[in-house]
PDB file of C-alpha atoms and ligand atoms in Angstrom:
ATOM      1  CA  UNK M   1      32.307  -7.130 -48.808  1.00 62.00           C
ATOM      2  CA  UNK M   2      29.792  -7.006 -46.301  1.00 78.00           C
ATOM      3  CA  UNK M   3      26.348  -7.322 -46.378  1.00 95.00           C
ATOM      4  CA  UNK M   4      23.588  -5.150 -45.937  1.00 96.00           C
ATOM      5  CA  UNK M   5      22.356  -8.285 -43.433  1.00 96.00           C
ATOM      6  CA  UNK M   6      25.243  -8.679 -42.202  1.00 97.00           C
ATOM      7  CA  UNK M   7      26.192  -4.971 -41.117  1.00 97.00           C
ATOM      8  CA  UNK M   8      22.598  -5.029 -39.375  1.00 98.00           C
ATOM      9  CA  UNK M   9      23.824  -7.274 -37.739  1.00 97.00           C
ATOM     10  CA  UNK M  10      27.097  -6.519 -36.383  1.00 97.00           C
ATOM     11  CA  UNK M  11      25.231  -2.774 -35.345  1.00 97.00           C
ATOM     12  CA  UNK M  12      22.573  -4.912 -33.502  1.00 97.00           C
ATOM     13  CA  UNK M  13      25.253  -6.074 -31.646  1.00 97.00           C
ATOM     14  CA  UNK M  14      27.526  -3.395 -30.724  1.00 97.00           C
ATOM     15  CA  UNK M  15      24.294  -1.333 -29.741  1.00 98.00           C
ATOM     16  CA  UNK M  16      22.872  -4.022 -27.617  1.00 97.00           C
ATOM     17  CA  UNK M  17      19.407  -3.944 -29.685  1.00 98.00           C
ATOM     18  CA  UNK M  18      16.909  -6.593 -30.763  1.00 97.00           C
ATOM     19  CA  UNK M  19      14.748  -6.946 -33.530  1.00 98.00           C
ATOM     20  CA  UNK M  20      11.038  -7.521 -33.544  1.00 98.00           C
ATOM     21  CA  UNK M  21       9.134  -8.514 -36.728  1.00 98.00           C
ATOM     22  CA  UNK M  22       5.396  -9.484 -37.701  1.00 98.00           C
ATOM     23  CA  UNK M  23       5.242 -11.831 -39.827  1.00 98.00           C
ATOM     24  CA  UNK M  24       3.347 -10.053 -42.608  1.00 98.00           C
ATOM     25  CA  UNK M  25       7.184  -8.186 -43.002  1.00 98.00           C
ATOM     26  CA  UNK M  26       9.466  -9.067 -45.886  1.00 97.00           C
ATOM     27  CA  UNK M  27      11.371 -12.097 -45.711  1.00 97.00           C
ATOM     28  CA  UNK M  28      14.673 -10.701 -45.010  1.00 97.00           C
ATOM     29  CA  UNK M  29      13.328  -8.552 -42.835  1.00 98.00           C
ATOM     30  CA  UNK M  30      12.045 -12.014 -40.742  1.00 98.00           C
ATOM     31  CA  UNK M  31      15.593 -13.483 -41.864  1.00 97.00           C
ATOM     32  CA  UNK M  32      17.429 -11.244 -39.701  1.00 97.00           C
ATOM     33  CA  UNK M  33      14.973 -10.713 -36.393  1.00 98.00           C
ATOM     34  CA  UNK M  34      15.221 -11.781 -32.962  1.00 97.00           C
ATOM     35  CA  UNK M  35      11.466 -12.882 -32.734  1.00 98.00           C
ATOM     36  CA  UNK M  36       8.870 -13.039 -35.523  1.00 98.00           C
ATOM     37  CA  UNK M  37       5.265 -13.027 -34.334  1.00 97.00           C
ATOM     38  CA  UNK M  38       1.594 -12.375 -33.721  1.00 96.00           C
ATOM     39  CA  UNK M  39       0.525  -9.273 -31.770  1.00 95.00           C
ATOM     40  CA  UNK M  40       0.437 -11.167 -28.846  1.00 93.00           C
ATOM     41  CA  UNK M  41       3.486 -12.339 -28.994  1.00 95.00           C
ATOM     42  CA  UNK M  42       5.052  -9.717 -29.670  1.00 96.00           C
ATOM     43  CA  UNK M  43       3.773  -7.699 -27.061  1.00 93.00           C
ATOM     44  CA  UNK M  44       4.737 -10.496 -24.673  1.00 93.00           C
ATOM     45  CA  UNK M  45       8.250 -10.343 -26.316  1.00 94.00           C
ATOM     46  CA  UNK M  46       8.226  -6.810 -25.501  1.00 92.00           C
ATOM     47  CA  UNK M  47       7.731  -7.026 -22.353  1.00 91.00           C
ATOM     48  CA  UNK M  48      10.518  -9.502 -22.107  1.00 93.00           C
ATOM     49  CA  UNK M  49      13.066  -7.387 -24.072  1.00 92.00           C
ATOM     50  CA  UNK M  50      16.753  -6.831 -22.237  1.00 93.00           C
ATOM     51  CA  UNK M  51      18.272  -4.490 -24.987  1.00 96.00           C
ATOM     52  CA  UNK M  52      18.606  -1.155 -24.951  1.00 96.00           C
ATOM     53  CA  UNK M  53      16.862  -0.684 -28.385  1.00 97.00           C
ATOM     54  CA  UNK M  54      13.732  -2.289 -29.969  1.00 97.00           C
ATOM     55  CA  UNK M  55      13.831  -1.906 -33.605  1.00 98.00           C
ATOM     56  CA  UNK M  56       9.974  -2.786 -34.298  1.00 98.00           C
ATOM     57  CA  UNK M  57       9.666  -4.227 -37.831  1.00 98.00           C
ATOM     58  CA  UNK M  58       5.963  -3.831 -38.085  1.00 98.00           C
ATOM     59  CA  UNK M  59       3.424  -0.643 -37.910  1.00 98.00           C
ATOM     60  CA  UNK M  60       3.393   2.478 -35.568  1.00 98.00           C
ATOM     61  CA  UNK M  61       1.024   0.782 -33.326  1.00 98.00           C
ATOM     62  CA  UNK M  62       2.665  -2.102 -32.666  1.00 97.00           C
ATOM     63  CA  UNK M  63       5.646   0.178 -31.953  1.00 97.00           C
ATOM     64  CA  UNK M  64       4.180   2.294 -29.788  1.00 98.00           C
ATOM     65  CA  UNK M  65       2.417  -0.879 -27.733  1.00 97.00           C
ATOM     66  CA  UNK M  66       6.422  -2.115 -27.855  1.00 97.00           C
ATOM     67  CA  UNK M  67       7.620   1.631 -25.932  1.00 97.00           C
ATOM     68  CA  UNK M  68       4.507   2.052 -23.605  1.00 97.00           C
ATOM     69  CA  UNK M  69       5.648  -1.277 -22.410  1.00 96.00           C
ATOM     70  CA  UNK M  70       9.618  -0.172 -22.386  1.00 95.00           C
ATOM     71  CA  UNK M  71       9.209   3.501 -21.722  1.00 95.00           C
ATOM     72  CA  UNK M  72      12.788   3.690 -20.431  1.00 94.00           C
ATOM     73  CA  UNK M  73      14.319   2.183 -23.540  1.00 96.00           C
ATOM     74  CA  UNK M  74      14.310   3.276 -27.458  1.00 97.00           C
ATOM     75  CA  UNK M  75      12.180   1.992 -29.394  1.00 97.00           C
ATOM     76  CA  UNK M  76      13.043   2.393 -33.322  1.00 98.00           C
ATOM     77  CA  UNK M  77       9.854   2.365 -35.951  1.00 98.00           C
ATOM     78  CA  UNK M  78      12.278   1.910 -39.637  1.00 98.00           C
ATOM     79  CA  UNK M  79       9.542   3.518 -42.134  1.00 98.00           C
ATOM     80  CA  UNK M  80       7.573   6.311 -39.511  1.00 98.00           C
ATOM     81  CA  UNK M  81       4.607   6.422 -42.261  1.00 98.00           C
ATOM     82  CA  UNK M  82       3.859   2.620 -41.565  1.00 98.00           C
ATOM     83  CA  UNK M  83       0.571   2.950 -40.392  1.00 98.00           C
ATOM     84  CA  UNK M  84      -2.602   0.853 -40.413  1.00 98.00           C
ATOM     85  CA  UNK M  85      -6.273   1.425 -41.554  1.00 97.00           C
ATOM     86  CA  UNK M  86      -7.810  -0.418 -38.459  1.00 97.00           C
ATOM     87  CA  UNK M  87      -5.842   2.454 -36.146  1.00 98.00           C
ATOM     88  CA  UNK M  88      -7.137   5.224 -38.735  1.00 97.00           C
ATOM     89  CA  UNK M  89     -10.564   4.252 -38.482  1.00 97.00           C
ATOM     90  CA  UNK M  90     -10.682   5.521 -35.271  1.00 98.00           C
ATOM     91  CA  UNK M  91      -9.999   9.016 -34.264  1.00 98.00           C
ATOM     92  CA  UNK M  92      -9.901   9.681 -30.563  1.00 98.00           C
ATOM     93  CA  UNK M  93     -11.973  12.426 -30.585  1.00 98.00           C
ATOM     94  CA  UNK M  94     -14.567  11.044 -32.467  1.00 98.00           C
ATOM     95  CA  UNK M  95     -14.227   7.942 -30.063  1.00 98.00           C
ATOM     96  CA  UNK M  96     -14.114   9.777 -27.148  1.00 98.00           C
ATOM     97  CA  UNK M  97     -17.748  10.700 -28.027  1.00 98.00           C
ATOM     98  CA  UNK M  98     -19.173   7.406 -28.783  1.00 98.00           C
ATOM     99  CA  UNK M  99     -17.865   5.850 -25.550  1.00 98.00           C
ATOM    100  CA  UNK M 100     -19.729   9.248 -23.324  1.00 98.00           C
ATOM    101  CA  UNK M 101     -22.544   8.546 -25.343  1.00 98.00           C
ATOM    102  CA  UNK M 102     -22.550   4.714 -23.714  1.00 98.00           C
ATOM    103  CA  UNK M 103     -20.940   5.346 -20.117  1.00 97.00           C
ATOM    104  CA  UNK M 104     -22.417   1.925 -18.570  1.00 97.00           C
ATOM    105  CA  UNK M 105     -19.655  -0.004 -21.366  1.00 98.00           C
ATOM    106  CA  UNK M 106     -16.654  -1.660 -20.843  1.00 98.00           C
ATOM    107  CA  UNK M 107     -14.589  -0.424 -23.705  1.00 98.00           C
ATOM    108  CA  UNK M 108     -12.878  -3.569 -25.458  1.00 98.00           C
ATOM    109  CA  UNK M 109     -10.366  -2.183 -27.979  1.00 98.00           C
ATOM    110  CA  UNK M 110      -7.914  -4.186 -30.565  1.00 98.00           C
ATOM    111  CA  UNK M 111      -4.591  -3.830 -29.978  1.00 98.00           C
ATOM    112  CA  UNK M 112      -4.525  -2.586 -33.738  1.00 98.00           C
ATOM    113  CA  UNK M 113      -5.048   0.827 -32.463  1.00 98.00           C
ATOM    114  CA  UNK M 114      -3.320   4.286 -31.226  1.00 98.00           C
ATOM    115  CA  UNK M 115      -1.795   4.513 -27.636  1.00 98.00           C
ATOM    116  CA  UNK M 116      -4.507   7.745 -27.229  1.00 98.00           C
ATOM    117  CA  UNK M 117      -7.723   4.985 -27.761  1.00 98.00           C
ATOM    118  CA  UNK M 118      -5.812   2.117 -25.266  1.00 98.00           C
ATOM    119  CA  UNK M 119      -6.037   4.950 -22.779  1.00 98.00           C
ATOM    120  CA  UNK M 120      -9.919   4.922 -23.957  1.00 98.00           C
ATOM    121  CA  UNK M 121     -10.176   1.568 -23.677  1.00 98.00           C
ATOM    122  CA  UNK M 122     -10.560  -0.968 -19.964  1.00 98.00           C
ATOM    123  CA  UNK M 123      -9.260  -3.828 -21.658  1.00 98.00           C
ATOM    124  CA  UNK M 124      -7.029  -4.128 -24.710  1.00 98.00           C
ATOM    125  CA  UNK M 125      -7.025  -7.716 -26.802  1.00 98.00           C
ATOM    126  CA  UNK M 126      -5.552  -9.324 -29.884  1.00 97.00           C
ATOM    127  CA  UNK M 127      -6.777 -11.531 -32.627  1.00 97.00           C
ATOM    128  CA  UNK M 128      -5.448 -14.794 -30.829  1.00 96.00           C
ATOM    129  CA  UNK M 129      -7.121 -14.259 -27.416  1.00 97.00           C
ATOM    130  CA  UNK M 130     -10.227 -11.453 -27.820  1.00 98.00           C
ATOM    131  CA  UNK M 131     -12.764 -14.156 -27.271  1.00 98.00           C
ATOM    132  CA  UNK M 132     -11.337 -14.881 -23.793  1.00 98.00           C
ATOM    133  CA  UNK M 133     -10.824 -11.056 -22.863  1.00 98.00           C
ATOM    134  CA  UNK M 134     -14.647 -10.659 -23.680  1.00 98.00           C
ATOM    135  CA  UNK M 135     -15.518 -13.534 -21.909  1.00 98.00           C
ATOM    136  CA  UNK M 136     -14.116 -12.280 -19.193  1.00 97.00           C
ATOM    137  CA  UNK M 137     -16.597  -9.540 -18.941  1.00 98.00           C
ATOM    138  CA  UNK M 138     -19.585 -10.858 -16.978  1.00 97.00           C
ATOM    139  CA  UNK M 139     -22.703 -11.245 -19.316  1.00 96.00           C
ATOM    140  CA  UNK M 140     -24.490  -8.629 -17.948  1.00 97.00           C
ATOM    141  CA  UNK M 141     -21.920  -5.705 -18.897  1.00 98.00           C
ATOM    142  CA  UNK M 142     -22.937  -4.414 -22.123  1.00 98.00           C
ATOM    143  CA  UNK M 143     -19.014  -3.919 -24.058  1.00 98.00           C
ATOM    144  CA  UNK M 144     -18.135  -1.276 -26.662  1.00 98.00           C
ATOM    145  CA  UNK M 145     -16.161  -2.809 -29.564  1.00 98.00           C
ATOM    146  CA  UNK M 146     -13.308  -1.057 -31.287  1.00 98.00           C
ATOM    147  CA  UNK M 147     -11.810  -0.369 -33.877  1.00 98.00           C
ATOM    148  CA  UNK M 148     -12.738  -3.614 -36.354  1.00 98.00           C
ATOM    149  CA  UNK M 149     -15.982  -4.517 -37.217  1.00 98.00           C
ATOM    150  CA  UNK M 150     -15.214  -8.012 -38.545  1.00 98.00           C
ATOM    151  CA  UNK M 151     -13.535  -9.176 -35.324  1.00 98.00           C
ATOM    152  CA  UNK M 152     -16.114  -8.047 -33.425  1.00 98.00           C
ATOM    153  CA  UNK M 153     -18.836  -9.570 -35.530  1.00 98.00           C
ATOM    154  CA  UNK M 154     -17.041 -12.600 -35.302  1.00 98.00           C
ATOM    155  CA  UNK M 155     -16.372 -12.605 -31.433  1.00 98.00           C
ATOM    156  CA  UNK M 156     -19.987 -11.967 -31.015  1.00 98.00           C
ATOM    157  CA  UNK M 157     -20.934 -14.713 -33.300  1.00 98.00           C
ATOM    158  CA  UNK M 158     -18.851 -16.888 -30.905  1.00 98.00           C
ATOM    159  CA  UNK M 159     -20.037 -15.860 -28.074  1.00 98.00           C
ATOM    160  CA  UNK M 160     -23.379 -15.002 -28.363  1.00 98.00           C
ATOM    161  CA  UNK M 161     -22.665 -11.568 -27.257  1.00 98.00           C
ATOM    162  CA  UNK M 162     -24.698  -8.475 -28.499  1.00 98.00           C
ATOM    163  CA  UNK M 163     -21.128  -5.986 -28.758  1.00 98.00           C
ATOM    164  CA  UNK M 164     -21.406  -2.507 -30.430  1.00 98.00           C
ATOM    165  CA  UNK M 165     -19.326  -2.543 -32.706  1.00 98.00           C
ATOM    166  CA  UNK M 166     -16.698   0.540 -34.276  1.00 98.00           C
ATOM    167  CA  UNK M 167     -17.138   0.617 -37.860  1.00 98.00           C
ATOM    168  CA  UNK M 168     -13.115  -0.331 -38.866  1.00 98.00           C
ATOM    169  CA  UNK M 169     -11.447  -3.065 -40.718  1.00 97.00           C
ATOM    170  CA  UNK M 170      -8.451  -3.899 -42.917  1.00 98.00           C
ATOM    171  CA  UNK M 171      -7.779  -2.611 -45.545  1.00 96.00           C
ATOM    172  CA  UNK M 172      -5.806  -6.200 -46.899  1.00 96.00           C
ATOM    173  CA  UNK M 173      -8.517  -8.840 -45.093  1.00 97.00           C
ATOM    174  CA  UNK M 174     -11.299  -6.645 -46.870  1.00 96.00           C
ATOM    175  CA  UNK M 175      -9.648  -7.119 -50.053  1.00 96.00           C
ATOM    176  CA  UNK M 176     -10.357 -11.006 -50.733  1.00 96.00           C
ATOM    177  CA  UNK M 177     -12.551 -11.881 -53.476  1.00 95.00           C
ATOM    178  CA  UNK M 178     -15.589 -14.306 -52.308  1.00 97.00           C
ATOM    179  CA  UNK M 179     -15.700 -15.651 -56.589  1.00 96.00           C
ATOM    180  CA  UNK M 180     -12.160 -16.026 -56.817  1.00 96.00           C
ATOM    181  CA  UNK M 181     -11.830 -17.805 -53.957  1.00 97.00           C
ATOM    182  CA  UNK M 182     -15.027 -20.237 -54.601  1.00 97.00           C
ATOM    183  CA  UNK M 183     -13.227 -20.672 -57.926  1.00 96.00           C
ATOM    184  CA  UNK M 184      -9.601 -21.299 -56.012  1.00 97.00           C
ATOM    185  CA  UNK M 185     -11.257 -23.932 -53.968  1.00 98.00           C
ATOM    186  CA  UNK M 186     -13.128 -25.770 -57.234  1.00 98.00           C
ATOM    187  CA  UNK M 187      -9.581 -26.189 -58.795  1.00 97.00           C
ATOM    188  CA  UNK M 188      -8.519 -26.941 -55.135  1.00 98.00           C
ATOM    189  CA  UNK M 189     -11.060 -28.930 -53.427  1.00 98.00           C
ATOM    190  CA  UNK M 190      -8.814 -30.817 -51.213  1.00 98.00           C
ATOM    191  CA  UNK M 191      -7.119 -27.531 -49.731  1.00 98.00           C
ATOM    192  CA  UNK M 192      -9.214 -26.398 -46.239  1.00 98.00           C
ATOM    193  CA  UNK M 193      -9.585 -22.661 -45.947  1.00 98.00           C
ATOM    194  CA  UNK M 194      -7.772 -21.114 -43.371  1.00 98.00           C
ATOM    195  CA  UNK M 195      -9.084 -17.704 -42.425  1.00 98.00           C
ATOM    196  CA  UNK M 196      -8.311 -14.315 -40.177  1.00 98.00           C
ATOM    197  CA  UNK M 197     -10.951 -12.903 -37.987  1.00 98.00           C
ATOM    198  CA  UNK M 198     -10.358  -9.278 -39.631  1.00 98.00           C
ATOM    199  CA  UNK M 199     -11.926 -11.214 -42.842  1.00 98.00           C
ATOM    200  CA  UNK M 200     -15.845 -10.275 -43.903  1.00 98.00           C
ATOM    201  CA  UNK M 201     -17.847 -12.870 -42.738  1.00 98.00           C
ATOM    202  CA  UNK M 202     -18.834 -14.148 -46.382  1.00 97.00           C
ATOM    203  CA  UNK M 203     -15.008 -15.120 -46.202  1.00 98.00           C
ATOM    204  CA  UNK M 204     -15.388 -16.664 -42.526  1.00 98.00           C
ATOM    205  CA  UNK M 205     -18.174 -18.747 -43.561  1.00 98.00           C
ATOM    206  CA  UNK M 206     -15.426 -20.838 -45.829  1.00 98.00           C
ATOM    207  CA  UNK M 207     -12.832 -21.688 -43.576  1.00 98.00           C
ATOM    208  CA  UNK M 208     -12.837 -24.221 -41.588  1.00 98.00           C
ATOM    209  CA  UNK M 209     -10.284 -22.785 -39.669  1.00 98.00           C
ATOM    210  CA  UNK M 210      -9.872 -19.311 -38.106  1.00 98.00           C
ATOM    211  CA  UNK M 211      -7.163 -17.601 -35.783  1.00 98.00           C
ATOM    212  CA  UNK M 212      -4.514 -15.313 -35.657  1.00 97.00           C
ATOM    213  CA  UNK M 213      -1.325 -15.194 -37.240  1.00 98.00           C
ATOM    214  CA  UNK M 214       0.108 -17.592 -34.878  1.00 98.00           C
ATOM    215  CA  UNK M 215      -3.001 -19.766 -34.317  1.00 98.00           C
ATOM    216  CA  UNK M 216      -2.860 -20.083 -38.385  1.00 98.00           C
ATOM    217  CA  UNK M 217       0.631 -21.188 -38.709  1.00 98.00           C
ATOM    218  CA  UNK M 218      -0.275 -23.661 -35.869  1.00 98.00           C
ATOM    219  CA  UNK M 219      -3.279 -25.100 -37.563  1.00 98.00           C
ATOM    220  CA  UNK M 220      -1.846 -26.126 -41.067  1.00 98.00           C
ATOM    221  CA  UNK M 221       1.571 -27.315 -38.379  1.00 98.00           C
ATOM    222  CA  UNK M 222      -0.984 -30.225 -36.725  1.00 98.00           C
ATOM    223  CA  UNK M 223      -3.734 -30.312 -39.329  1.00 98.00           C
ATOM    224  CA  UNK M 224      -3.433 -34.076 -41.793  1.00 98.00           C
ATOM    225  CA  UNK M 225      -4.302 -31.612 -44.377  1.00 98.00           C
ATOM    226  CA  UNK M 226      -1.740 -31.340 -46.817  1.00 98.00           C
ATOM    227  CA  UNK M 227      -2.894 -28.109 -48.823  1.00 98.00           C
ATOM    228  CA  UNK M 228      -4.123 -24.902 -47.528  1.00 98.00           C
ATOM    229  CA  UNK M 229      -5.627 -21.637 -49.324  1.00 98.00           C
ATOM    230  CA  UNK M 230      -4.646 -19.007 -46.375  1.00 98.00           C
ATOM    231  CA  UNK M 231      -6.711 -15.871 -46.583  1.00 98.00           C
ATOM    232  CA  UNK M 232      -4.756 -13.599 -44.509  1.00 98.00           C
ATOM    233  CA  UNK M 233      -1.667 -10.915 -45.045  1.00 97.00           C
ATOM    234  CA  UNK M 234       0.590 -13.149 -47.779  1.00 96.00           C
ATOM    235  CA  UNK M 235       3.679 -12.129 -45.330  1.00 97.00           C
ATOM    236  CA  UNK M 236       2.872 -15.286 -43.178  1.00 98.00           C
ATOM    237  CA  UNK M 237       3.363 -17.080 -46.578  1.00 98.00           C
ATOM    238  CA  UNK M 238       7.265 -17.253 -45.722  1.00 98.00           C
ATOM    239  CA  UNK M 239       6.998 -18.850 -41.776  1.00 98.00           C
ATOM    240  CA  UNK M 240       4.269 -20.380 -43.101  1.00 98.00           C
ATOM    241  CA  UNK M 241       5.976 -22.205 -45.703  1.00 98.00           C
ATOM    242  CA  UNK M 242       9.170 -22.917 -43.153  1.00 98.00           C
ATOM    243  CA  UNK M 243       7.006 -25.017 -40.502  1.00 98.00           C
ATOM    244  CA  UNK M 244       5.509 -26.375 -43.256  1.00 98.00           C
ATOM    245  CA  UNK M 245       8.105 -27.419 -45.831  1.00 98.00           C
ATOM    246  CA  UNK M 246       5.858 -30.644 -47.649  1.00 98.00           C
ATOM    247  CA  UNK M 247       2.424 -28.860 -47.483  1.00 98.00           C
ATOM    248  CA  UNK M 248       0.894 -26.661 -50.456  1.00 98.00           C
ATOM    249  CA  UNK M 249      -0.038 -22.897 -49.167  1.00 98.00           C
ATOM    250  CA  UNK M 250      -1.834 -20.804 -52.071  1.00 97.00           C
ATOM    251  CA  UNK M 251      -2.840 -17.421 -51.157  1.00 97.00           C
ATOM    252  CA  UNK M 252      -6.618 -16.116 -51.013  1.00 97.00           C
ATOM    253  CA  UNK M 253      -7.029 -13.875 -53.801  1.00 96.00           C
ATOM    254  CA  UNK M 254      -7.624 -10.096 -54.074  1.00 94.00           C
ATOM    255  CA  UNK M 255     -10.500  -8.232 -55.633  1.00 89.00           C
ATOM    256  CA  UNK M 256      -7.988  -6.591 -57.794  1.00 81.00           C
ATOM    257  CA  UNK M 257      -5.274  -8.143 -59.849  1.00 72.00           C
ATOM    258  CA  UNK M 258      -2.589  -7.243 -58.370  1.00 67.00           C
ATOM    259  CA  UNK M 259       1.294  -8.358 -58.462  1.00 71.00           C
ATOM    260  CA  UNK M 260       1.156 -11.275 -55.670  1.00 76.00           C
ATOM    261  CA  UNK M 261      -1.949 -12.421 -56.719  1.00 76.00           C
ATOM    262  CA  UNK M 262      -2.896 -12.563 -53.387  1.00 86.00           C
ATOM    263  CA  UNK M 263      -3.272  -9.045 -50.510  1.00 92.00           C
ATOM    264  CA  UNK M 264      -0.330  -7.088 -49.134  1.00 95.00           C
ATOM    265  CA  UNK M 265       0.122  -4.687 -46.625  1.00 97.00           C
ATOM    266  CA  UNK M 266       1.670  -1.193 -48.067  1.00 96.00           C
ATOM    267  CA  UNK M 267       2.093  -0.275 -44.562  1.00 98.00           C
ATOM    268  CA  UNK M 268       4.073  -3.400 -43.523  1.00 98.00           C
ATOM    269  CA  UNK M 269       5.770  -3.725 -46.416  1.00 97.00           C
ATOM    270  CA  UNK M 270       6.947  -0.182 -46.352  1.00 98.00           C
ATOM    271  CA  UNK M 271      10.051  -1.125 -44.283  1.00 98.00           C
ATOM    272  CA  UNK M 272      12.837  -2.446 -45.860  1.00 98.00           C
ATOM    273  CA  UNK M 273      16.493  -4.106 -44.517  1.00 97.00           C
ATOM    274  CA  UNK M 274      18.088  -0.288 -45.712  1.00 98.00           C
ATOM    275  CA  UNK M 275      15.433   0.948 -43.721  1.00 98.00           C
ATOM    276  CA  UNK M 276      15.801  -1.315 -40.743  1.00 98.00           C
ATOM    277  CA  UNK M 277      20.509  -0.394 -41.025  1.00 98.00           C
ATOM    278  CA  UNK M 278      19.440   2.955 -40.924  1.00 98.00           C
ATOM    279  CA  UNK M 279      17.310   3.244 -38.479  1.00 98.00           C
ATOM    280  CA  UNK M 280      19.355   1.484 -36.598  1.00 98.00           C
ATOM    281  CA  UNK M 281      22.957   3.411 -37.054  1.00 98.00           C
ATOM    282  CA  UNK M 282      20.458   6.967 -36.605  1.00 98.00           C
ATOM    283  CA  UNK M 283      18.657   5.348 -33.992  1.00 98.00           C
ATOM    284  CA  UNK M 284      15.803   7.171 -35.830  1.00 98.00           C
ATOM    285  CA  UNK M 285      12.508   7.658 -36.371  1.00 98.00           C
ATOM    286  CA  UNK M 286      12.116   6.550 -32.699  1.00 98.00           C
ATOM    287  CA  UNK M 287       9.080   5.907 -30.972  1.00 98.00           C
ATOM    288  CA  UNK M 288       8.072   8.241 -28.473  1.00 98.00           C
ATOM    289  CA  UNK M 289       4.342   8.369 -26.237  1.00 98.00           C
ATOM    290  CA  UNK M 290       3.430  11.503 -24.058  1.00 98.00           C
ATOM    291  CA  UNK M 291       3.480  10.449 -20.496  1.00 97.00           C
ATOM    292  CA  UNK M 292      -0.049  11.835 -20.359  1.00 98.00           C
ATOM    293  CA  UNK M 293      -1.462   9.072 -22.786  1.00 98.00           C
ATOM    294  CA  UNK M 294       1.152   6.452 -21.913  1.00 98.00           C
ATOM    295  CA  UNK M 295       0.109   6.434 -18.094  1.00 98.00           C
ATOM    296  CA  UNK M 296      -3.125   5.157 -19.161  1.00 98.00           C
ATOM    297  CA  UNK M 297      -2.442   3.558 -22.354  1.00 98.00           C
ATOM    298  CA  UNK M 298      -0.585   0.828 -20.290  1.00 98.00           C
ATOM    299  CA  UNK M 299      -3.272   0.320 -17.887  1.00 98.00           C
ATOM    300  CA  UNK M 300      -5.427  -2.256 -20.290  1.00 98.00           C
ATOM    301  CA  UNK M 301      -2.181  -3.339 -22.059  1.00 97.00           C
ATOM    302  CA  UNK M 302      -1.404  -5.424 -18.838  1.00 96.00           C
ATOM    303  CA  UNK M 303      -5.147  -6.258 -17.922  1.00 97.00           C
ATOM    304  CA  UNK M 304      -5.091  -7.789 -21.447  1.00 96.00           C
ATOM    305  CA  UNK M 305      -1.264  -9.757 -20.497  1.00 95.00           C
ATOM    306  CA  UNK M 306      -2.724 -11.044 -16.772  1.00 96.00           C
ATOM    307  CA  UNK M 307      -5.572 -12.307 -18.684  1.00 95.00           C
ATOM    308  CA  UNK M 308      -3.609 -14.117 -21.146  1.00 91.00           C
ATOM    309  CA  UNK M 309      -1.322 -16.129 -19.062  1.00 83.00           C
TER     310      UNK M 309
HETATM  311  P1  13P Z   1      -2.238 -11.150 -35.841  1.00 90.86           P
HETATM  312  O1  13P Z   1      -0.458 -10.751 -35.886  1.00 90.86           O
HETATM  313  O2  13P Z   1      -2.235 -10.263 -34.054  1.00 90.86           O
HETATM  314  O3  13P Z   1      -3.327 -11.882 -36.019  1.00 90.86           O
HETATM  315  O4  13P Z   1      -2.823  -9.220 -36.378  1.00 90.86           O
HETATM  316  C1  13P Z   1      -3.126  -9.467 -38.041  1.00 90.86           C
HETATM  317  C2  13P Z   1      -2.544  -7.960 -38.414  1.00 90.86           C
HETATM  318  O5  13P Z   1      -3.441  -7.782 -39.187  1.00 90.86           O
HETATM  319  C3  13P Z   1      -1.175  -7.570 -37.859  1.00 90.86           C
HETATM  320  O6  13P Z   1      -1.512  -5.781 -38.015  1.00 90.86           O
HETATM  321 FE1  SF4 Z   2      -3.303  -2.862 -39.849  1.00 90.86          FE
HETATM  322 FE2  SF4 Z   2      -4.860  -4.643 -41.863  1.00 90.86          FE
HETATM  323 FE3  SF4 Z   2      -1.792  -3.889 -42.341  1.00 90.86          FE
HETATM  324 FE4  SF4 Z   2      -2.624  -5.288 -40.410  1.00 90.86          FE
HETATM  325  S1  SF4 Z   2      -2.780  -6.138 -42.272  1.00 90.86           S
HETATM  326  S2  SF4 Z   2      -1.250  -3.300 -39.901  1.00 90.86           S
HETATM  327  S3  SF4 Z   2      -4.727  -4.736 -39.388  1.00 90.86           S
HETATM  328  S4  SF4 Z   2      -3.661  -2.608 -42.478  1.00 90.86           S
END
């Protein structure tokens, strides 16, 4: 009998579809994806797509970004409930009032936000290009940075800017326990701690490398160290371990004890192989963005892609 994976690959061929997946997806989804990457890589890849259908194995804002870059293609998200705490922390009507109260500020938004928020922004950024994007704005121009206060605070420290920060955060990266991390490090003093900049400052202060998911994978590859404590969503361990099969990777511990003794994104994990198959079969759920919003939201994304070349 044909396995679900074989059926997906067959259907993908028949329908001229591609599967783009984020590193936080379940390993079996990453295995059948045409491309696995971080948010910037996924946007760059979405821009190049030749297929008729994009199955986006990630969360809603990622699929929406792919749709904005491919308005004529069908973009499918296996589970429409796959949201993001950062995107939810920034309601467009309240954000609009905030911007209106600071009319001289440039608005830089982290890609983890809705198309409505992107439509209100000057430039979008991801965790791998945030510093470069912020530095592209002349120093005398004040900046609003939204929605991630942790990434914003980290970039403020790196650049010496005093960006006005929106009070949003990622529940997955705020779940790490500093006390447990220190205890773990005491057990493994030879390990390097690496962290995603969505983590809180007290976690970032312990890290010898801070970067996006792709940045973290590149770092463990080139570092002479052979053991790492990894402070980001645990899904990254699949590709990271593939990249460094002989190194030891330990997920950073979360505050609450849970089954994986790590931090997992419940939104990312809503996608399953079965849902990937069903969405491709029925070509639903489909991501649609109203033209009025899409026409504005694409501009700051294009600016980011230009600045990231
Ligand atoms: P990157 O993969 O761009 O580092 O983003 C991490 C993340 O939280 C995506 O939701
Ligand atoms: Fe959003 Fe955090 Fe999940 Fe990424 S890991 S999708 S930022 S909630």
